[in-house]
Amino acid sequence: MAHYVWIIINALLVAGSALYIWLFRPSDSAAVFAGKWLAQAAILLFWVNVNMYFIFLVIRKAKVRNVKVALARMSRKMMKAHIPLAVAGTGLIVLHGGIMMWKLGAVLGVGHGKMVTGYASLGLLAITLAAGVLRHRKASGFRRKFHLLSAMVFACLFLIHLFWPL
Ligand code: HEM
Ligand code: HEM
């Protein structure tokens, strides 16, 4: 059951974000256009990391041993990419934020909802990265919860930011 929900959420997110960004929100300048590509790529990388939660969840819930083993193998491979994905996504999104502040900061005003949700997402990304580093150094109950919670708040915030109308 959980894995169907998980697959449907993934499909909706990938299709929904691409449709929204490229169909409903045409951009004017080349820099903004590039900035949107950077953000689109970054959220896909972040989303792979967010998926670790669902994979660990399905591993815990699965009743068939083969499914558990196959998913555990897959999760080990994905965890090898976890930190590189986080670092790459952060690089892309810092460029995105920089371009948007430079090109649209004055046009929209720094208090615009799109900008404010952008700064907030960036703040939560920093917290998630720090929490991930702590957890990586030494995992405790608190550190596990802290990284998971910050990752989920980050994901919610960047989804709000993505769909915030201009
Ligand atoms: C300082 C931080 C940020 C600022 C000022 C900012 C600003 C903006 C602005 C103004 C747009 C609209 C561009 C347009 O369509 O013309 C945009 C779009 C977008 N941003 Fe950000 N952003 C920031 C951080 C982030 C972060 C951290 C993420 C994701 C983790 C993100 C993901 C996206 C995505 C996916 C879009 C495409 C949606 C759309 O075109 O409406 N942004 N951002
Ligand atoms: C965009 C940034 C990141 C996101 C969205 C993210 C998300 C996640 C999620 C959802 C989990 C599963 C948590 C659970 O079910 O308990 C996880 C696990 C983990 N993350 Fe991150 N993470 C990010 C960055 C990082 C970074 C930078 C590090 C380390 C330097 C890190 C280290 C870990 C570790 C060690 C685990 C535990 C894996 C295991 O239990 O085998 N994460 N992350």
Tab-separated table of C-alpha atoms and ligand atoms in Angstrom:
chain	number	residue	atom	x	y	z
A	1	MET	CA	0.000	0.000	0.000
A	2	ALA	CA	2.638	2.542	1.105
A	3	HIS	CA	4.646	1.965	-2.063
A	4	TYR	CA	1.714	2.869	-4.334
A	5	VAL	CA	1.213	6.159	-2.512
A	6	TRP	CA	4.945	6.800	-2.783
A	7	ILE	CA	5.104	6.059	-6.537
A	8	ILE	CA	2.043	8.234	-7.229
A	9	ILE	CA	3.465	11.164	-5.217
A	10	ASN	CA	6.726	10.905	-7.192
A	11	ALA	CA	4.970	10.850	-10.565
A	12	LEU	CA	2.761	13.806	-9.609
A	13	LEU	CA	5.715	15.830	-8.392
A	14	VAL	CA	7.893	15.264	-11.451
A	15	ALA	CA	5.088	15.862	-13.962
A	16	GLY	CA	3.447	18.648	-11.945
A	17	SER	CA	6.618	20.683	-11.396
A	18	ALA	CA	7.683	20.404	-15.055
A	19	LEU	CA	4.220	21.390	-16.317
A	20	TYR	CA	3.932	24.291	-13.902
A	21	ILE	CA	7.419	25.681	-14.529
A	22	TRP	CA	7.431	25.389	-18.312
A	23	LEU	CA	3.779	25.677	-19.363
A	24	PHE	CA	2.185	28.040	-16.913
A	25	ARG	CA	5.116	30.257	-16.094
A	26	PRO	CA	6.855	31.469	-19.269
A	27	SER	CA	9.935	33.563	-18.464
A	28	ASP	CA	11.093	36.794	-19.948
A	29	SER	CA	14.873	37.075	-19.651
A	30	ALA	CA	17.563	34.528	-20.511
A	31	ALA	CA	19.031	34.727	-16.993
A	32	VAL	CA	15.653	33.995	-15.382
A	33	PHE	CA	15.172	31.154	-17.875
A	34	ALA	CA	18.538	29.660	-16.873
A	35	GLY	CA	17.707	30.207	-13.203
A	36	LYS	CA	14.518	28.208	-13.615
A	37	TRP	CA	16.388	25.320	-15.232
A	38	LEU	CA	18.859	25.311	-12.334
A	39	ALA	CA	15.985	25.182	-9.841
A	40	GLN	CA	14.149	22.462	-11.738
A	41	ALA	CA	17.276	20.287	-11.798
A	42	ALA	CA	18.006	20.985	-8.120
A	43	ILE	CA	14.544	20.036	-6.856
A	44	LEU	CA	14.782	16.722	-8.715
A	45	LEU	CA	18.121	15.979	-6.992
A	46	PHE	CA	16.690	16.987	-3.602
A	47	TRP	CA	13.659	14.838	-4.280
A	48	VAL	CA	15.826	11.743	-4.741
A	49	ASN	CA	17.185	12.431	-1.230
A	50	VAL	CA	13.705	12.979	0.226
A	51	ASN	CA	12.769	9.601	-1.262
A	52	MET	CA	15.144	7.896	1.196
A	53	TYR	CA	12.425	8.296	3.793
A	54	PHE	CA	9.863	6.423	1.676
A	55	ILE	CA	12.350	3.702	0.771
A	56	PHE	CA	13.268	3.087	4.421
A	57	LEU	CA	9.545	3.118	5.226
A	58	VAL	CA	8.662	0.526	2.575
A	59	ILE	CA	11.615	-1.628	3.714
A	60	ARG	CA	10.223	-1.570	7.264
A	61	LYS	CA	6.671	-2.391	6.127
A	62	ALA	CA	7.403	-4.966	3.409
A	63	LYS	CA	6.305	-8.489	4.279
A	64	VAL	CA	7.970	-10.288	1.379
A	65	ARG	CA	11.631	-10.982	2.162
A	66	ASN	CA	12.825	-10.595	-1.434
A	67	VAL	CA	11.284	-7.144	-1.629
A	68	LYS	CA	13.037	-6.121	1.592
A	69	VAL	CA	16.389	-7.382	0.333
A	70	ALA	CA	16.046	-5.743	-3.101
A	71	LEU	CA	15.049	-2.403	-1.601
A	72	ALA	CA	17.809	-2.566	1.010
A	73	ARG	CA	20.311	-3.072	-1.805
A	74	MET	CA	18.868	-0.151	-3.717
A	75	SER	CA	18.920	2.075	-0.627
A	76	ARG	CA	22.617	1.327	-0.089
A	77	LYS	CA	23.372	2.471	-3.635
A	78	MET	CA	21.231	5.560	-3.220
A	79	MET	CA	22.907	6.468	0.077
A	80	LYS	CA	26.272	6.479	-1.743
A	81	ALA	CA	24.843	9.307	-3.853
A	82	HIS	CA	23.087	11.068	-0.940
A	83	ILE	CA	25.802	13.554	-0.003
A	84	PRO	CA	26.973	14.282	-3.600
A	85	LEU	CA	23.322	14.916	-4.556
A	86	ALA	CA	22.871	17.278	-1.617
A	87	VAL	CA	26.066	19.171	-2.501
A	88	ALA	CA	25.236	19.379	-6.229
A	89	GLY	CA	21.668	20.508	-5.518
A	90	THR	CA	22.936	23.156	-3.111
A	91	GLY	CA	25.356	24.515	-5.730
A	92	LEU	CA	22.575	24.769	-8.320
A	93	ILE	CA	20.098	26.353	-5.930
A	94	VAL	CA	22.550	28.968	-4.635
A	95	LEU	CA	23.042	30.043	-8.268
A	96	HIS	CA	19.254	30.043	-8.711
A	97	GLY	CA	18.715	32.216	-5.622
A	98	GLY	CA	21.507	34.566	-6.717
A	99	ILE	CA	20.075	34.981	-10.228
A	100	MET	CA	16.546	35.563	-8.931
A	101	MET	CA	17.680	38.152	-6.365
A	102	TRP	CA	19.778	39.895	-9.017
A	103	LYS	CA	17.180	39.833	-11.810
A	104	LEU	CA	13.853	39.893	-9.967
A	105	GLY	CA	14.698	41.267	-6.496
A	106	ALA	CA	14.026	44.849	-7.576
A	107	VAL	CA	11.169	43.948	-9.932
A	108	LEU	CA	9.190	41.905	-7.393
A	109	GLY	CA	10.427	43.616	-4.241
A	110	VAL	CA	12.284	41.738	-1.501
A	111	GLY	CA	9.052	41.178	0.444
A	112	HIS	CA	7.237	39.328	-2.373
A	113	GLY	CA	5.927	35.894	-1.355
A	114	LYS	CA	7.979	34.185	-4.058
A	115	MET	CA	11.145	35.755	-2.652
A	116	VAL	CA	10.286	35.208	1.015
A	117	THR	CA	9.452	31.528	0.481
A	118	GLY	CA	12.755	31.311	-1.453
A	119	TYR	CA	14.828	32.668	1.456
A	120	ALA	CA	12.950	30.412	3.871
A	121	SER	CA	13.648	27.341	1.686
A	122	LEU	CA	17.305	28.284	1.522
A	123	GLY	CA	17.384	28.611	5.330
A	124	LEU	CA	15.851	25.176	5.793
A	125	LEU	CA	18.250	23.696	3.274
A	126	ALA	CA	21.140	24.995	5.418
A	127	ILE	CA	19.584	23.448	8.541
A	128	THR	CA	18.976	20.130	6.722
A	129	LEU	CA	22.587	20.025	5.541
A	130	ALA	CA	23.884	20.739	9.061
A	131	ALA	CA	21.557	18.109	10.527
A	132	GLY	CA	22.731	15.628	7.864
A	133	VAL	CA	26.375	16.282	8.759
A	134	LEU	CA	25.613	15.745	12.478
A	135	ARG	CA	23.760	12.528	11.732
A	136	HIS	CA	26.578	11.358	9.474
A	137	ARG	CA	29.168	11.958	12.232
A	138	LYS	CA	27.278	10.190	14.971
A	139	ALA	CA	23.658	9.063	14.756
A	140	SER	CA	21.470	9.390	17.835
A	141	GLY	CA	17.684	9.309	18.192
A	142	PHE	CA	17.558	13.081	18.274
A	143	ARG	CA	19.895	13.531	15.300
A	144	ARG	CA	17.876	11.081	13.218
A	145	LYS	CA	14.629	12.898	13.986
A	146	PHE	CA	16.214	16.295	13.473
A	147	HIS	CA	17.537	15.459	9.978
A	148	LEU	CA	14.266	13.809	8.959
A	149	LEU	CA	12.090	16.645	10.280
A	150	SER	CA	14.220	19.400	8.739
A	151	ALA	CA	14.274	17.531	5.385
A	152	MET	CA	10.465	17.282	5.387
A	153	VAL	CA	9.954	20.945	6.360
A	154	PHE	CA	12.460	21.886	3.627
A	155	ALA	CA	10.537	19.804	1.059
A	156	CYS	CA	7.203	21.404	2.060
A	157	LEU	CA	8.683	24.892	1.871
A	158	PHE	CA	10.262	24.457	-1.546
A	159	LEU	CA	6.991	23.041	-2.880
A	160	ILE	CA	5.135	26.106	-1.554
A	161	HIS	CA	7.829	28.305	-3.132
A	162	LEU	CA	7.620	26.455	-6.470
A	163	PHE	CA	3.852	26.867	-6.771
A	164	TRP	CA	3.706	30.378	-5.306
A	165	PRO	CA	2.184	32.586	-8.034
A	166	LEU	CA	4.097	35.592	-9.292
B	1	HEM	C1	17.244	33.257	-2.010
B	1	HEM	C2	16.501	32.260	-2.329
B	1	HEM	C3	15.536	32.200	-3.484
B	1	HEM	C4	14.951	33.207	-4.214
B	1	HEM	C5	15.108	34.718	-4.064
B	1	HEM	C6	14.113	32.571	-5.224
B	1	HEM	C7	13.336	33.236	-6.140
B	1	HEM	C8	12.587	32.666	-7.139
B	1	HEM	C9	11.790	33.381	-8.120
B	1	HEM	C10	11.652	34.899	-8.183
B	1	HEM	C11	11.230	32.465	-8.951
B	1	HEM	C12	10.308	32.742	-10.148
B	1	HEM	C13	11.068	32.822	-11.435
B	1	HEM	C14	10.157	32.979	-12.630
B	1	HEM	O1	9.401	32.043	-12.878
B	1	HEM	O2	10.189	34.003	-13.294
B	1	HEM	C15	11.660	31.159	-8.508
B	1	HEM	C16	11.277	29.963	-9.074
B	1	HEM	C17	11.606	28.713	-8.590
B	1	HEM	N1	12.352	28.447	-7.447
B	1	HEM	FE1	13.270	29.813	-6.267
B	1	HEM	N2	14.216	31.207	-5.086
B	1	HEM	C18	15.056	30.939	-4.031
B	1	HEM	C19	15.387	29.693	-3.523
B	1	HEM	C20	14.879	28.498	-3.991
B	1	HEM	C21	15.094	27.196	-3.389
B	1	HEM	C22	15.930	26.957	-2.128
B	1	HEM	C23	14.432	26.278	-4.177
B	1	HEM	C24	14.316	24.785	-4.064
B	1	HEM	C25	14.945	24.041	-3.221
B	1	HEM	C26	13.812	26.981	-5.282
B	1	HEM	C27	13.084	26.388	-6.295
B	1	HEM	C28	12.429	27.069	-7.304
B	1	HEM	C29	11.706	26.449	-8.388
B	1	HEM	C30	11.550	24.936	-8.602
B	1	HEM	C31	11.191	27.477	-9.203
B	1	HEM	C32	10.356	27.319	-10.481
B	1	HEM	C33	8.910	27.693	-10.255
B	1	HEM	C34	8.464	28.915	-11.002
B	1	HEM	O3	8.995	29.217	-12.083
B	1	HEM	O4	7.554	29.611	-10.524
B	1	HEM	N3	14.079	28.337	-5.132
B	1	HEM	N4	12.477	31.299	-7.396
B	2	HEM	C1	19.114	18.244	0.456
B	2	HEM	C2	19.568	17.764	1.509
B	2	HEM	C3	19.126	16.477	2.161
B	2	HEM	C4	17.884	15.885	2.205
B	2	HEM	C5	16.583	16.384	1.567
B	2	HEM	C6	18.036	14.677	2.988
B	2	HEM	C7	17.017	13.797	3.295
B	2	HEM	C8	17.148	12.628	3.990
B	2	HEM	C9	16.076	11.709	4.337
B	2	HEM	C10	14.601	11.928	4.005
B	2	HEM	C11	16.617	10.650	4.995
B	2	HEM	C12	15.879	9.446	5.556
B	2	HEM	C13	15.655	9.713	7.027
B	2	HEM	C14	14.965	8.612	7.803
B	2	HEM	O1	14.096	7.909	7.262
B	2	HEM	O2	15.274	8.508	9.002
B	2	HEM	C15	18.049	10.886	5.100
B	2	HEM	C16	18.953	10.029	5.713
B	2	HEM	C17	20.282	10.328	5.920
B	2	HEM	N1	20.951	11.471	5.527
B	2	HEM	FE1	20.137	13.011	4.487
B	2	HEM	N2	19.353	14.556	3.381
B	2	HEM	C18	20.062	15.632	2.895
B	2	HEM	C19	21.403	15.900	3.073
B	2	HEM	C20	22.282	15.125	3.800
B	2	HEM	C21	23.673	15.432	4.055
B	2	HEM	C22	24.411	16.674	3.537
B	2	HEM	C23	24.176	14.413	4.823
B	2	HEM	C24	25.560	14.203	5.393
B	2	HEM	C25	26.601	14.939	5.273
B	2	HEM	C26	23.117	13.466	5.050
B	2	HEM	C27	23.240	12.298	5.782
B	2	HEM	C28	22.259	11.373	5.964
B	2	HEM	C29	22.449	10.113	6.674
B	2	HEM	C30	23.749	9.607	7.318
B	2	HEM	C31	21.211	9.445	6.629
B	2	HEM	C32	20.895	8.094	7.251
B	2	HEM	C33	20.912	6.981	6.281
B	2	HEM	C34	20.677	5.640	6.939
B	2	HEM	O3	19.903	5.549	7.919
B	2	HEM	O4	21.282	4.664	6.483
B	2	HEM	N3	21.975	13.925	4.421
B	2	HEM	N4	18.342	12.098	4.488
